[in-house]
mmCIF file of C-alpha atoms in Angstrom:
data_model
loop_
_atom_site.group_PDB
_atom_site.id
_atom_site.type_symbol
_atom_site.label_atom_id
_atom_site.label_comp_id
_atom_site.label_asym_id
_atom_site.label_seq_id
_atom_site.Cartn_x
_atom_site.Cartn_y
_atom_site.Cartn_z
ATOM 1 C CA MET O 197 0.000 0.000 0.000
ATOM 2 C CA THR O 198 1.320 3.407 -0.940
ATOM 3 C CA LYS O 199 1.466 5.834 1.934
ATOM 4 C CA SER O 200 -0.561 8.940 1.321
ATOM 5 C CA THR O 201 1.381 12.198 1.131
ATOM 6 C CA ALA O 202 -1.705 14.403 1.504
ATOM 7 C CA LYS O 203 -1.467 16.896 4.340
ATOM 8 C CA ALA O 204 -4.172 17.220 6.940
ATOM 9 C CA PRO O 205 -5.952 20.592 6.848
ATOM 10 C CA LEU O 206 -4.363 23.112 9.155
ATOM 11 C CA ALA O 207 -6.399 24.443 12.022
ATOM 12 C CA GLY O 208 -7.112 28.141 12.000
ATOM 13 C CA THR O 209 -4.387 30.252 13.516
ATOM 14 C CA PRO O 210 -5.223 32.216 16.669
ATOM 15 C CA SER O 211 -5.022 35.501 14.744
ATOM 16 C CA LEU O 212 -7.374 34.202 12.047
ATOM 17 C CA LEU O 213 -9.874 32.974 14.621
ATOM 18 C CA ARG O 214 -9.718 36.322 16.413
ATOM 19 C CA ALA O 215 -10.363 38.152 13.142
ATOM 20 C CA ILE O 216 -13.344 35.898 12.371
ATOM 21 C CA ASN O 217 -14.804 36.400 15.860
ATOM 22 C CA ASP O 218 -14.228 40.159 15.729
ATOM 23 C CA ARG O 219 -15.990 40.441 12.375
ATOM 24 C CA ALA O 220 -18.906 38.322 13.586
ATOM 25 C CA ALA O 221 -19.316 40.518 16.666
ATOM 26 C CA LEU O 222 -19.235 43.716 14.611
ATOM 27 C CA GLU O 223 -21.892 42.371 12.230
ATOM 28 C CA LEU O 224 -24.080 41.416 15.206
ATOM 29 C CA LEU O 225 -23.721 44.887 16.692
ATOM 30 C CA LEU O 226 -24.671 46.485 13.363
ATOM 31 C CA GLU O 227 -27.721 44.258 13.019
ATOM 32 C CA ASN O 228 -28.963 44.236 16.602
ATOM 33 C CA GLY O 229 -27.807 47.520 18.104
ATOM 34 C CA PRO O 230 -26.084 47.844 21.476
ATOM 35 C CA LEU O 231 -25.235 44.492 23.090
ATOM 36 C CA SER O 232 -23.614 43.441 26.364
ATOM 37 C CA ARG O 233 -20.649 41.113 26.725
ATOM 38 C CA THR O 234 -23.006 38.326 27.794
ATOM 39 C CA GLN O 235 -25.285 38.874 24.813
ATOM 40 C CA ILE O 236 -22.367 38.850 22.375
ATOM 41 C CA GLY O 237 -21.078 35.662 23.973
ATOM 42 C CA ALA O 238 -24.486 33.991 23.672
ATOM 43 C CA LEU O 239 -24.947 35.019 20.031
ATOM 44 C CA THR O 240 -21.433 33.986 18.952
ATOM 45 C CA GLY O 241 -20.977 30.972 21.233
ATOM 46 C CA LEU O 242 -17.892 32.524 22.804
ATOM 47 C CA SER O 243 -17.065 32.206 26.486
ATOM 48 C CA LYS O 244 -17.359 35.260 28.721
ATOM 49 C CA PRO O 245 -13.563 35.700 28.994
ATOM 50 C CA THR O 246 -13.174 35.430 25.207
ATOM 51 C CA ALA O 247 -16.041 37.876 24.625
ATOM 52 C CA SER O 248 -14.422 40.294 27.087
ATOM 53 C CA GLN O 249 -11.085 40.065 25.272
ATOM 54 C CA LEU O 250 -12.857 40.593 21.949
ATOM 55 C CA LEU O 251 -14.610 43.749 23.128
ATOM 56 C CA ALA O 252 -11.403 45.101 24.654
ATOM 57 C CA ARG O 253 -9.640 44.517 21.345
ATOM 58 C CA LEU O 254 -12.359 46.243 19.322
ATOM 59 C CA GLU O 255 -12.566 49.167 21.753
ATOM 60 C CA ALA O 256 -8.807 49.668 21.610
ATOM 61 C CA ALA O 257 -9.030 49.704 17.807
ATOM 62 C CA GLY O 258 -11.728 52.389 17.947
ATOM 63 C CA LEU O 259 -14.355 50.122 16.387
ATOM 64 C CA VAL O 260 -16.748 49.859 19.340
ATOM 65 C CA VAL O 261 -17.693 52.259 22.128
ATOM 66 C CA PRO O 262 -19.574 51.807 25.415
ATOM 67 C CA VAL O 263 -23.075 53.344 25.330
ATOM 68 C CA GLY O 264 -24.650 52.873 28.727
ATOM 69 C CA THR O 265 -25.859 49.856 30.643
ATOM 70 C CA THR O 266 -28.740 47.403 30.712
ATOM 71 C CA GLU O 267 -31.638 48.209 33.024
ATOM 72 C CA GLY O 268 -34.410 46.351 34.772
ATOM 73 C CA GLY O 269 -32.829 42.908 35.028
ATOM 74 C CA PRO O 270 -31.691 41.013 38.122
ATOM 75 C CA GLY O 271 -28.183 41.688 39.353
ATOM 76 C CA PRO O 272 -25.853 44.518 38.417
ATOM 77 C CA ASN O 273 -26.406 46.392 35.168
ATOM 78 C CA ALA O 274 -24.223 45.244 32.275
ATOM 79 C CA GLN O 275 -22.167 47.542 30.041
ATOM 80 C CA LEU O 276 -23.561 47.890 26.511
ATOM 81 C CA TYR O 277 -21.427 48.361 23.392
ATOM 82 C CA GLN O 278 -22.152 49.559 19.863
ATOM 83 C CA VAL O 279 -20.148 50.007 16.677
ATOM 84 C CA ASN O 280 -18.345 53.348 16.811
ATOM 85 C CA PRO O 281 -20.040 55.569 14.195
ATOM 86 C CA ALA O 282 -16.814 57.555 13.778
ATOM 87 C CA ALA O 283 -14.865 54.458 12.685
ATOM 88 C CA GLY O 284 -15.451 55.497 9.097
ATOM 89 C CA TYR O 285 -17.586 57.589 6.752
ATOM 90 C CA VAL O 286 -18.838 57.023 3.217
ATOM 91 C CA ALA O 287 -20.660 58.974 0.531
ATOM 92 C CA GLY O 288 -23.362 57.994 -1.927
ATOM 93 C CA VAL O 289 -24.030 60.049 -5.061
ATOM 94 C CA ASP O 290 -27.099 60.056 -7.327
ATOM 95 C CA VAL O 291 -26.347 61.617 -10.721
ATOM 96 C CA THR O 292 -29.012 62.722 -13.219
ATOM 97 C CA ASN O 293 -28.870 64.926 -16.298
ATOM 98 C CA SER O 294 -30.015 67.881 -14.198
ATOM 99 C CA GLY O 295 -28.271 67.529 -10.854
ATOM 100 C CA ILE O 296 -26.128 65.728 -8.310
ATOM 101 C CA ARG O 297 -27.419 64.588 -4.932
ATOM 102 C CA VAL O 298 -24.919 63.502 -2.279
ATOM 103 C CA ALA O 299 -25.360 61.871 1.126
ATOM 104 C CA VAL O 300 -22.698 61.106 3.734
ATOM 105 C CA ALA O 301 -23.197 58.331 6.292
ATOM 106 C CA ASP O 302 -21.188 56.951 9.185
ATOM 107 C CA ILE O 303 -20.067 53.312 9.298
ATOM 108 C CA THR O 304 -23.297 52.258 11.050
ATOM 109 C CA GLY O 305 -25.360 53.560 8.127
ATOM 110 C CA GLY O 306 -26.642 56.696 9.830
ATOM 111 C CA THR O 307 -26.922 59.596 7.376
ATOM 112 C CA VAL O 308 -25.160 62.674 8.718
ATOM 113 C CA ALA O 309 -25.589 65.119 5.814
ATOM 114 C CA GLU O 310 -27.182 65.547 2.387
ATOM 115 C CA HIS O 311 -26.509 68.132 -0.295
ATOM 116 C CA SER O 312 -27.818 68.748 -3.828
ATOM 117 C CA VAL O 313 -26.494 70.862 -6.696
ATOM 118 C CA SER O 314 -27.891 71.639 -10.135
ATOM 119 C CA THR O 315 -25.774 70.730 -13.144
ATOM 120 C CA ARG O 316 -27.915 72.428 -15.789
ATOM 121 C CA GLY O 317 -25.668 74.346 -18.142
ATOM 122 C CA VAL O 318 -22.465 72.985 -16.597
ATOM 123 C CA PRO O 319 -19.850 72.160 -19.301
ATOM 124 C CA ALA O 320 -18.859 68.499 -19.690
ATOM 125 C CA ALA O 321 -15.279 69.408 -18.768
ATOM 126 C CA GLU O 322 -16.492 70.421 -15.297
ATOM 127 C CA THR O 323 -18.077 67.039 -14.520
ATOM 128 C CA VAL O 324 -15.290 65.585 -12.391
ATOM 129 C CA PRO O 325 -14.482 68.825 -10.509
ATOM 130 C CA GLY O 326 -18.222 69.392 -9.999
ATOM 131 C CA VAL O 327 -18.800 65.972 -8.448
ATOM 132 C CA ALA O 328 -15.734 66.380 -6.245
ATOM 133 C CA ALA O 329 -16.921 69.812 -5.095
ATOM 134 C CA ALA O 330 -20.407 68.492 -4.288
ATOM 135 C CA VAL O 331 -18.956 65.635 -2.231
ATOM 136 C CA ALA O 332 -16.542 67.975 -0.442
ATOM 137 C CA GLU O 333 -19.379 70.360 0.427
ATOM 138 C CA THR O 334 -21.453 67.500 1.863
ATOM 139 C CA VAL O 335 -18.497 66.442 4.006
ATOM 140 C CA ARG O 336 -18.206 70.011 5.227
ATOM 141 C CA VAL O 337 -21.938 70.204 6.007
ATOM 142 C CA ALA O 338 -21.548 66.993 8.027
ATOM 143 C CA GLY O 339 -18.932 68.763 10.159
ATOM 144 C CA LEU O 340 -16.183 66.363 9.096
ATOM 145 C CA PRO O 341 -12.628 67.232 8.074
ATOM 146 C CA ALA O 342 -11.522 66.791 4.485
ATOM 147 C CA GLY O 343 -10.259 63.287 3.800
ATOM 148 C CA SER O 344 -12.798 61.620 6.101
ATOM 149 C CA LEU O 345 -14.381 59.380 3.469
ATOM 150 C CA ARG O 346 -13.444 55.713 3.140
ATOM 151 C CA THR O 347 -15.373 55.044 -0.079
ATOM 152 C CA VAL O 348 -17.759 56.753 -2.502
ATOM 153 C CA ALA O 349 -20.399 54.978 -4.630
ATOM 154 C CA ILE O 350 -21.976 56.820 -7.558
ATOM 155 C CA GLY O 351 -25.234 55.889 -9.292
ATOM 156 C CA VAL O 352 -25.663 56.950 -12.928
ATOM 157 C CA GLY O 353 -28.270 56.362 -15.608
ATOM 158 C CA GLY O 354 -26.027 54.179 -17.738
ATOM 159 C CA ALA O 355 -24.241 50.832 -17.768
ATOM 160 C CA PRO O 356 -20.557 50.754 -16.774
ATOM 161 C CA ASP O 357 -18.772 48.076 -18.814
ATOM 162 C CA PRO O 358 -17.118 45.703 -16.289
ATOM 163 C CA VAL O 359 -14.122 45.160 -18.590
ATOM 164 C CA THR O 360 -13.425 48.539 -20.182
ATOM 165 C CA GLY O 361 -15.056 50.816 -17.634
ATOM 166 C CA LYS O 362 -16.769 52.702 -20.463
ATOM 167 C CA LEU O 363 -20.249 54.010 -19.701
ATOM 168 C CA HIS O 364 -22.859 52.733 -22.175
ATOM 169 C CA TYR O 365 -26.478 53.916 -22.637
ATOM 170 C CA ALA O 366 -25.604 57.356 -21.257
ATOM 171 C CA SER O 367 -25.712 59.860 -24.102
ATOM 172 C CA HIS O 368 -27.771 62.091 -21.781
ATOM 173 C CA LEU O 369 -24.793 62.460 -19.424
ATOM 174 C CA PRO O 370 -22.051 64.476 -21.160
ATOM 175 C CA GLY O 371 -18.773 64.371 -19.311
ATOM 176 C CA TRP O 372 -19.241 60.807 -18.032
ATOM 177 C CA HIS O 373 -17.539 58.935 -20.874
ATOM 178 C CA SER O 374 -13.838 59.236 -20.112
ATOM 179 C CA PRO O 375 -12.086 55.836 -20.153
ATOM 180 C CA ARG O 376 -10.319 56.913 -16.942
ATOM 181 C CA LEU O 377 -13.413 58.301 -15.219
ATOM 182 C CA VAL O 378 -13.137 56.182 -12.060
ATOM 183 C CA GLU O 379 -9.458 57.050 -11.641
ATOM 184 C CA GLU O 380 -10.142 60.743 -12.262
ATOM 185 C CA LEU O 381 -12.978 60.825 -9.725
ATOM 186 C CA THR O 382 -10.950 58.897 -7.158
ATOM 187 C CA GLU O 383 -8.090 61.368 -7.489
ATOM 188 C CA ALA O 384 -10.361 64.429 -7.358
ATOM 189 C CA ILE O 385 -12.434 63.226 -4.386
ATOM 190 C CA GLY O 386 -9.559 61.676 -2.455
ATOM 191 C CA ALA O 387 -11.291 58.345 -1.763
ATOM 192 C CA PRO O 388 -11.900 55.136 -3.719
ATOM 193 C CA VAL O 389 -14.844 55.541 -6.115
ATOM 194 C CA SER O 390 -17.139 52.962 -7.690
ATOM 195 C CA ILE O 391 -19.761 53.644 -10.369
ATOM 196 C CA GLU O 392 -22.940 51.588 -10.705
ATOM 197 C CA ASN O 393 -26.134 51.738 -12.731
ATOM 198 C CA ASP O 394 -28.724 53.750 -10.812
ATOM 199 C CA VAL O 395 -31.537 51.181 -11.133
ATOM 200 C CA ASN O 396 -29.193 48.453 -9.891
ATOM 201 C CA LEU O 397 -28.527 50.583 -6.811
ATOM 202 C CA ALA O 398 -32.256 51.027 -6.258
ATOM 203 C CA ALA O 399 -32.517 47.226 -6.234
ATOM 204 C CA VAL O 400 -29.681 47.003 -3.705
ATOM 205 C CA ALA O 401 -31.599 49.346 -1.413
ATOM 206 C CA GLU O 402 -34.846 47.381 -1.809
ATOM 207 C CA GLN O 403 -33.033 44.117 -1.066
ATOM 208 C CA VAL O 404 -31.420 45.459 2.097
ATOM 209 C CA SER O 405 -34.336 47.282 3.690
ATOM 210 C CA GLY O 406 -37.213 47.621 1.233
ATOM 211 C CA ALA O 407 -39.825 45.620 -0.625
ATOM 212 C CA ALA O 408 -37.366 42.897 -1.710
ATOM 213 C CA ALA O 409 -35.917 42.171 1.740
ATOM 214 C CA GLY O 410 -35.635 38.391 2.092
ATOM 215 C CA PHE O 411 -35.958 37.684 -1.657
ATOM 216 C CA GLU O 412 -33.152 36.013 -3.617
ATOM 217 C CA ASP O 413 -34.709 36.295 -7.106
ATOM 218 C CA PHE O 414 -36.479 39.479 -8.115
ATOM 219 C CA VAL O 415 -36.737 42.159 -10.780
ATOM 220 C CA LEU O 416 -37.050 45.866 -10.088
ATOM 221 C CA LEU O 417 -38.758 47.832 -12.850
ATOM 222 C CA TRP O 418 -38.018 51.561 -12.803
ATOM 223 C CA ALA O 419 -40.231 53.942 -14.766
ATOM 224 C CA GLY O 420 -39.701 57.689 -14.692
ATOM 225 C CA ALA O 421 -37.847 60.047 -16.988
ATOM 226 C CA GLY O 422 -35.993 56.884 -18.017
ATOM 227 C CA VAL O 423 -37.045 53.240 -17.958
ATOM 228 C CA GLY O 424 -34.863 50.382 -16.782
ATOM 229 C CA ALA O 425 -34.768 47.196 -14.776
ATOM 230 C CA ALA O 426 -32.480 45.541 -12.266
ATOM 231 C CA ILE O 427 -32.231 41.756 -12.195
ATOM 232 C CA VAL O 428 -31.225 39.938 -9.002
ATOM 233 C CA LEU O 429 -30.595 36.184 -9.253
ATOM 234 C CA ALA O 430 -29.589 34.024 -6.279
ATOM 235 C CA GLY O 431 -29.163 37.216 -4.269
ATOM 236 C CA ARG O 432 -26.693 38.821 -6.693
ATOM 237 C CA LEU O 433 -27.116 41.537 -9.303
ATOM 238 C CA HIS O 434 -26.961 40.258 -12.865
ATOM 239 C CA ARG O 435 -25.194 42.951 -14.893
ATOM 240 C CA GLY O 436 -24.631 41.101 -18.172
ATOM 241 C CA PHE O 437 -21.492 40.710 -20.280
ATOM 242 C CA THR O 438 -21.166 44.439 -21.058
ATOM 243 C CA GLY O 439 -23.026 45.718 -17.997
ATOM 244 C CA GLY O 440 -26.209 46.370 -19.970
ATOM 245 C CA ALA O 441 -28.558 43.793 -18.455
ATOM 246 C CA GLY O 442 -31.815 45.518 -17.570
ATOM 247 C CA GLU O 443 -31.698 48.290 -20.192
ATOM 248 C CA VAL O 444 -35.300 47.440 -21.009
ATOM 249 C CA GLY O 445 -36.214 50.955 -22.103
ATOM 250 C CA TYR O 446 -34.693 49.937 -25.469
ATOM 251 C CA MET O 447 -36.862 46.800 -25.677
ATOM 252 C CA PRO O 448 -39.254 46.631 -28.673
ATOM 253 C CA VAL O 449 -42.863 46.236 -27.537
ATOM 254 C CA PRO O 450 -46.246 46.221 -29.303
ATOM 255 C CA GLY O 451 -47.616 49.709 -29.848
ATOM 256 C CA SER O 452 -44.267 51.324 -30.696
ATOM 257 C CA PRO O 453 -42.487 51.234 -34.061
ATOM 258 C CA VAL O 454 -39.274 49.234 -34.202
ATOM 259 C CA GLU O 455 -36.189 51.427 -34.638
ATOM 260 C CA TRP O 456 -33.964 49.477 -36.999
ATOM 261 C CA ASP O 457 -30.927 51.771 -36.685
ATOM 262 C CA ALA O 458 -30.375 50.988 -33.006
ATOM 263 C CA ARG O 459 -27.156 52.972 -32.622
ATOM 264 C CA ARG O 460 -28.888 56.237 -33.548
ATOM 265 C CA ARG O 461 -31.769 55.992 -31.096
ATOM 266 C CA LYS O 462 -31.749 57.504 -27.628
ATOM 267 C CA PHE O 463 -34.497 55.251 -26.297
ATOM 268 C CA GLY O 464 -36.644 52.359 -27.482
ATOM 269 C CA GLY O 465 -40.147 51.020 -27.628
ATOM 270 C CA PHE O 466 -40.816 50.325 -23.957
ATOM 271 C CA GLN O 467 -39.625 53.757 -22.882
ATOM 272 C CA ALA O 468 -41.817 55.286 -25.591
ATOM 273 C CA GLN O 469 -44.766 53.557 -23.928
ATOM 274 C CA VAL O 470 -44.206 54.069 -20.181
ATOM 275 C CA GLY O 471 -41.582 56.795 -19.738
ATOM 276 C CA ALA O 472 -42.688 60.075 -18.183
ATOM 277 C CA PRO O 473 -43.267 61.895 -21.527
ATOM 278 C CA ALA O 474 -45.415 58.991 -22.765
ATOM 279 C CA VAL O 475 -47.435 59.024 -19.538
ATOM 280 C CA ARG O 476 -48.140 62.741 -19.956
ATOM 281 C CA ALA O 477 -49.198 62.188 -23.579
ATOM 282 C CA LEU O 478 -51.497 59.328 -22.602
ATOM 283 C CA ALA O 479 -53.051 61.450 -19.865
ATOM 284 C CA ARG O 480 -53.781 64.234 -22.367
ATOM 285 C CA GLU O 481 -55.573 61.712 -24.584
ATOM 286 C CA HIS O 482 -57.873 61.003 -21.634
ATOM 287 C CA GLY O 483 -58.409 64.684 -20.848
ATOM 288 C CA LEU O 484 -56.073 64.586 -17.847
ATOM 289 C CA GLY O 485 -53.280 66.868 -19.009
ATOM 290 C CA ALA O 486 -50.848 68.103 -16.354
ATOM 291 C CA PRO O 487 -47.314 69.561 -16.253
ATOM 292 C CA SER O 488 -45.716 66.281 -15.150
ATOM 293 C CA ALA O 489 -46.327 62.544 -15.268
ATOM 294 C CA GLU O 490 -46.755 62.441 -11.484
ATOM 295 C CA GLU O 491 -49.377 65.205 -11.563
ATOM 296 C CA SER O 492 -51.171 63.482 -14.434
ATOM 297 C CA ILE O 493 -51.394 60.263 -12.427
ATOM 298 C CA ALA O 494 -52.527 62.113 -9.314
ATOM 299 C CA LYS O 495 -55.278 63.748 -11.378
ATOM 300 C CA ALA O 496 -56.344 60.363 -12.729
ATOM 301 C CA LEU O 497 -56.594 58.893 -9.229
ATOM 302 C CA GLU O 498 -59.152 61.588 -8.397
ATOM 303 C CA THR O 499 -61.137 61.360 -11.667
ATOM 304 C CA PRO O 500 -63.624 58.498 -11.985
ATOM 305 C CA GLY O 501 -64.222 57.261 -15.504
ATOM 306 C CA ALA O 502 -61.472 58.953 -17.508
ATOM 307 C CA GLY O 503 -58.966 58.388 -14.721
ATOM 308 C CA ASP O 504 -59.870 54.709 -14.474
ATOM 309 C CA ALA O 505 -59.460 54.235 -18.220
ATOM 310 C CA PHE O 506 -56.088 56.036 -18.209
ATOM 311 C CA LEU O 507 -54.723 53.983 -15.297
ATOM 312 C CA THR O 508 -55.886 50.719 -16.839
ATOM 313 C CA GLU O 509 -54.206 51.536 -20.154
ATOM 314 C CA LEU O 510 -50.996 52.588 -18.402
ATOM 315 C CA ALA O 511 -51.028 49.399 -16.335
ATOM 316 C CA GLY O 512 -51.504 47.401 -19.526
ATOM 317 C CA ARG O 513 -48.457 49.038 -21.106
ATOM 318 C CA LEU O 514 -46.348 48.286 -18.022
ATOM 319 C CA ALA O 515 -47.621 44.709 -17.971
ATOM 320 C CA VAL O 516 -46.667 44.096 -21.612
ATOM 321 C CA GLY O 517 -43.037 44.989 -20.937
ATOM 322 C CA LEU O 518 -43.032 43.074 -17.682
ATOM 323 C CA SER O 519 -44.417 39.980 -19.395
ATOM 324 C CA VAL O 520 -41.303 39.792 -21.586
ATOM 325 C CA ILE O 521 -38.983 40.202 -18.615
ATOM 326 C CA VAL O 522 -40.901 37.701 -16.495
ATOM 327 C CA ALA O 523 -40.975 35.127 -19.305
ATOM 328 C CA VAL O 524 -37.175 35.205 -19.515
ATOM 329 C CA VAL O 525 -36.188 35.624 -15.852
ATOM 330 C CA ASP O 526 -39.133 33.979 -14.002
ATOM 331 C CA PRO O 527 -38.581 36.011 -10.809
ATOM 332 C CA GLN O 528 -40.296 35.381 -7.505
ATOM 333 C CA LEU O 529 -40.993 39.096 -7.087
ATOM 334 C CA VAL O 530 -41.334 42.257 -9.172
ATOM 335 C CA VAL O 531 -40.778 45.609 -7.457
ATOM 336 C CA LEU O 532 -42.232 48.707 -9.130
ATOM 337 C CA SER O 533 -40.159 51.836 -8.541
ATOM 338 C CA GLY O 534 -39.498 55.263 -10.011
ATOM 339 C CA ALA O 535 -41.683 58.333 -10.354
ATOM 340 C CA VAL O 536 -44.478 56.727 -12.405
ATOM 341 C CA PRO O 537 -45.219 53.680 -10.188
ATOM 342 C CA SER O 538 -44.702 55.732 -7.035
ATOM 343 C CA ALA O 539 -47.293 58.274 -8.156
ATOM 344 C CA GLY O 540 -49.761 55.498 -8.965
ATOM 345 C CA GLY O 541 -49.315 53.831 -5.584
ATOM 346 C CA MET O 542 -51.252 50.704 -4.639
ATOM 347 C CA ARG O 543 -53.974 51.403 -7.202
ATOM 348 C CA LEU O 544 -51.598 51.240 -10.150
ATOM 349 C CA ARG O 545 -49.742 48.295 -8.608
ATOM 350 C CA ALA O 546 -52.960 46.268 -8.351
ATOM 351 C CA LEU O 547 -53.886 47.101 -11.940
ATOM 352 C CA VAL O 548 -50.440 46.050 -13.193
ATOM 353 C CA GLU O 549 -50.770 42.780 -11.301
ATOM 354 C CA ASP O 550 -54.195 42.130 -12.861
ATOM 355 C CA GLU O 551 -53.045 43.016 -16.381
ATOM 356 C CA LEU O 552 -49.901 40.878 -16.068
ATOM 357 C CA ALA O 553 -51.986 37.901 -14.930
ATOM 358 C CA ARG O 554 -54.069 38.206 -18.111
ATOM 359 C CA ILE O 555 -51.121 37.914 -20.513
ATOM 360 C CA CYS O 556 -48.423 35.994 -18.624
ATOM 361 C CA LEU O 557 -48.374 32.407 -17.347
ATOM 362 C CA ALA O 558 -45.962 33.201 -14.511
ATOM 363 C CA ARG O 559 -47.417 34.808 -11.397
ATOM 364 C CA PRO O 560 -44.685 36.737 -9.588
ATOM 365 C CA GLU O 561 -45.699 38.800 -6.601
ATOM 366 C CA ILE O 562 -45.913 42.512 -7.470
ATOM 367 C CA ARG O 563 -44.885 45.042 -4.846
ATOM 368 C CA SER O 564 -44.401 48.796 -4.816
ATOM 369 C CA SER O 565 -41.159 50.332 -3.574
ATOM 370 C CA ALA O 566 -41.182 50.604 0.210
ATOM 371 C CA LEU O 567 -38.329 53.081 0.580
ATOM 372 C CA PRO O 568 -38.546 56.714 1.673
ATOM 373 C CA GLY O 569 -36.516 59.274 -0.229
ATOM 374 C CA SER O 570 -34.294 58.368 -3.174
ATOM 375 C CA PRO O 571 -33.822 54.593 -3.640
ATOM 376 C CA VAL O 572 -30.774 55.286 -5.819
ATOM 377 C CA LEU O 573 -29.081 57.368 -3.135
ATOM 378 C CA LEU O 574 -29.914 54.784 -0.462
ATOM 379 C CA GLY O 575 -28.480 52.049 -2.650
ATOM 380 C CA ALA O 576 -25.330 54.056 -3.308
ATOM 381 C CA LEU O 577 -24.815 54.489 0.425
ATOM 382 C CA GLN O 578 -25.373 50.777 0.974
ATOM 383 C CA ARG O 579 -22.824 49.879 -1.694
ATOM 384 C CA ALA O 580 -20.293 52.286 -0.207
ATOM 385 C CA LEU O 581 -20.938 50.936 3.294
ATOM 386 C CA THR O 582 -20.371 47.348 2.161
ATOM 387 C CA ASP O 583 -16.990 48.300 0.697
ATOM 388 C CA ALA O 584 -15.996 50.435 3.676
ATOM 389 C CA ARG O 585 -16.941 47.829 6.281
ATOM 390 C CA GLU O 586 -14.954 45.188 4.436
ATOM 391 C CA SER O 587 -11.929 47.461 4.595
ATOM 392 C CA VAL O 588 -12.373 48.785 8.135
ATOM 393 C CA PHE O 589 -13.493 45.590 9.846
ATOM 394 C CA SER O 590 -11.022 43.268 8.123
ATOM 395 C CA THR O 591 -7.810 45.222 8.592
ATOM 396 C CA HIS O 592 -7.869 46.489 12.177
ATOM 397 C CA SER O 593 -5.905 43.597 13.702
#
């Protein structure tokens, strides 16, 4: 018999085990709020002495801070600990063709400042300095010194190519097409920068704390000035080979002429049916004209007869596009987001669900966005926080 030369797997080193335990404790504190040594020990399975050493280590590293004591229980009150908010700060940025909105949050996810600037009339050459200035101003408003940010995540209405970094589907964003854009922004802002499709970031936010929480397979359909979708499979965003998965505004649908010279078009059939300008035009056909798509929908909700007909036709248009997506992806859930679905609320959601059931064999659950404020900005912050926590929590020892 030949003697095996295979080596037995090595046990984890003490430093590796400490790092694993420290990270687990920090994640528990983020998820559950302030915890005592005993509670951390119970949740991690660590002994009291080991939990005490862990907390001492994290406190010395500036990652946790004491925040009072337990009350009301038998025996002496126990010291409570939480993740130190000042352990790191991040910024999220939502970019549109008319403005930049920035939020700064601490490492726990608490937003400490927001700031918006208009970019109308700003030359393309001022894009990078303008973003950097907006971020710097938000940091100042937060009362933080320059250089405080660990990471910055930026949401844009386009598809960053994962190989080349080039931004596709973004002719409406002049100044965002430099092949070195990420490097230029990182240098100008003074912190690592990542760029992601805005609808993908909205899906990230919904998955973390919105309508898609707990779902591994879902589609988010965004309808507003632009139309797009985010596809999440097995809990992960599906971006496609060139980053363009979900650019469904360009999808041919019944009711819109097919544009055969695809490279010359700025949008496609589905956007021509359910984008904000199309919603306004449809409302005018029903005698419900208003200055914006949101106001048109609000008017329809208060107008029996004509309003009902308008909402049913709009829901039918949304359902046609969704039926194509659902037939290919077969998601468990569809989340409706953006200005058009948000304005229509539960009424429009129910109509979309009914219309989809009429034309599609699959029966995904349909939900409306459950997030306050800007889903894109919330998703950008979440993406930045994920990157920052990986850096801060994994390198302290």
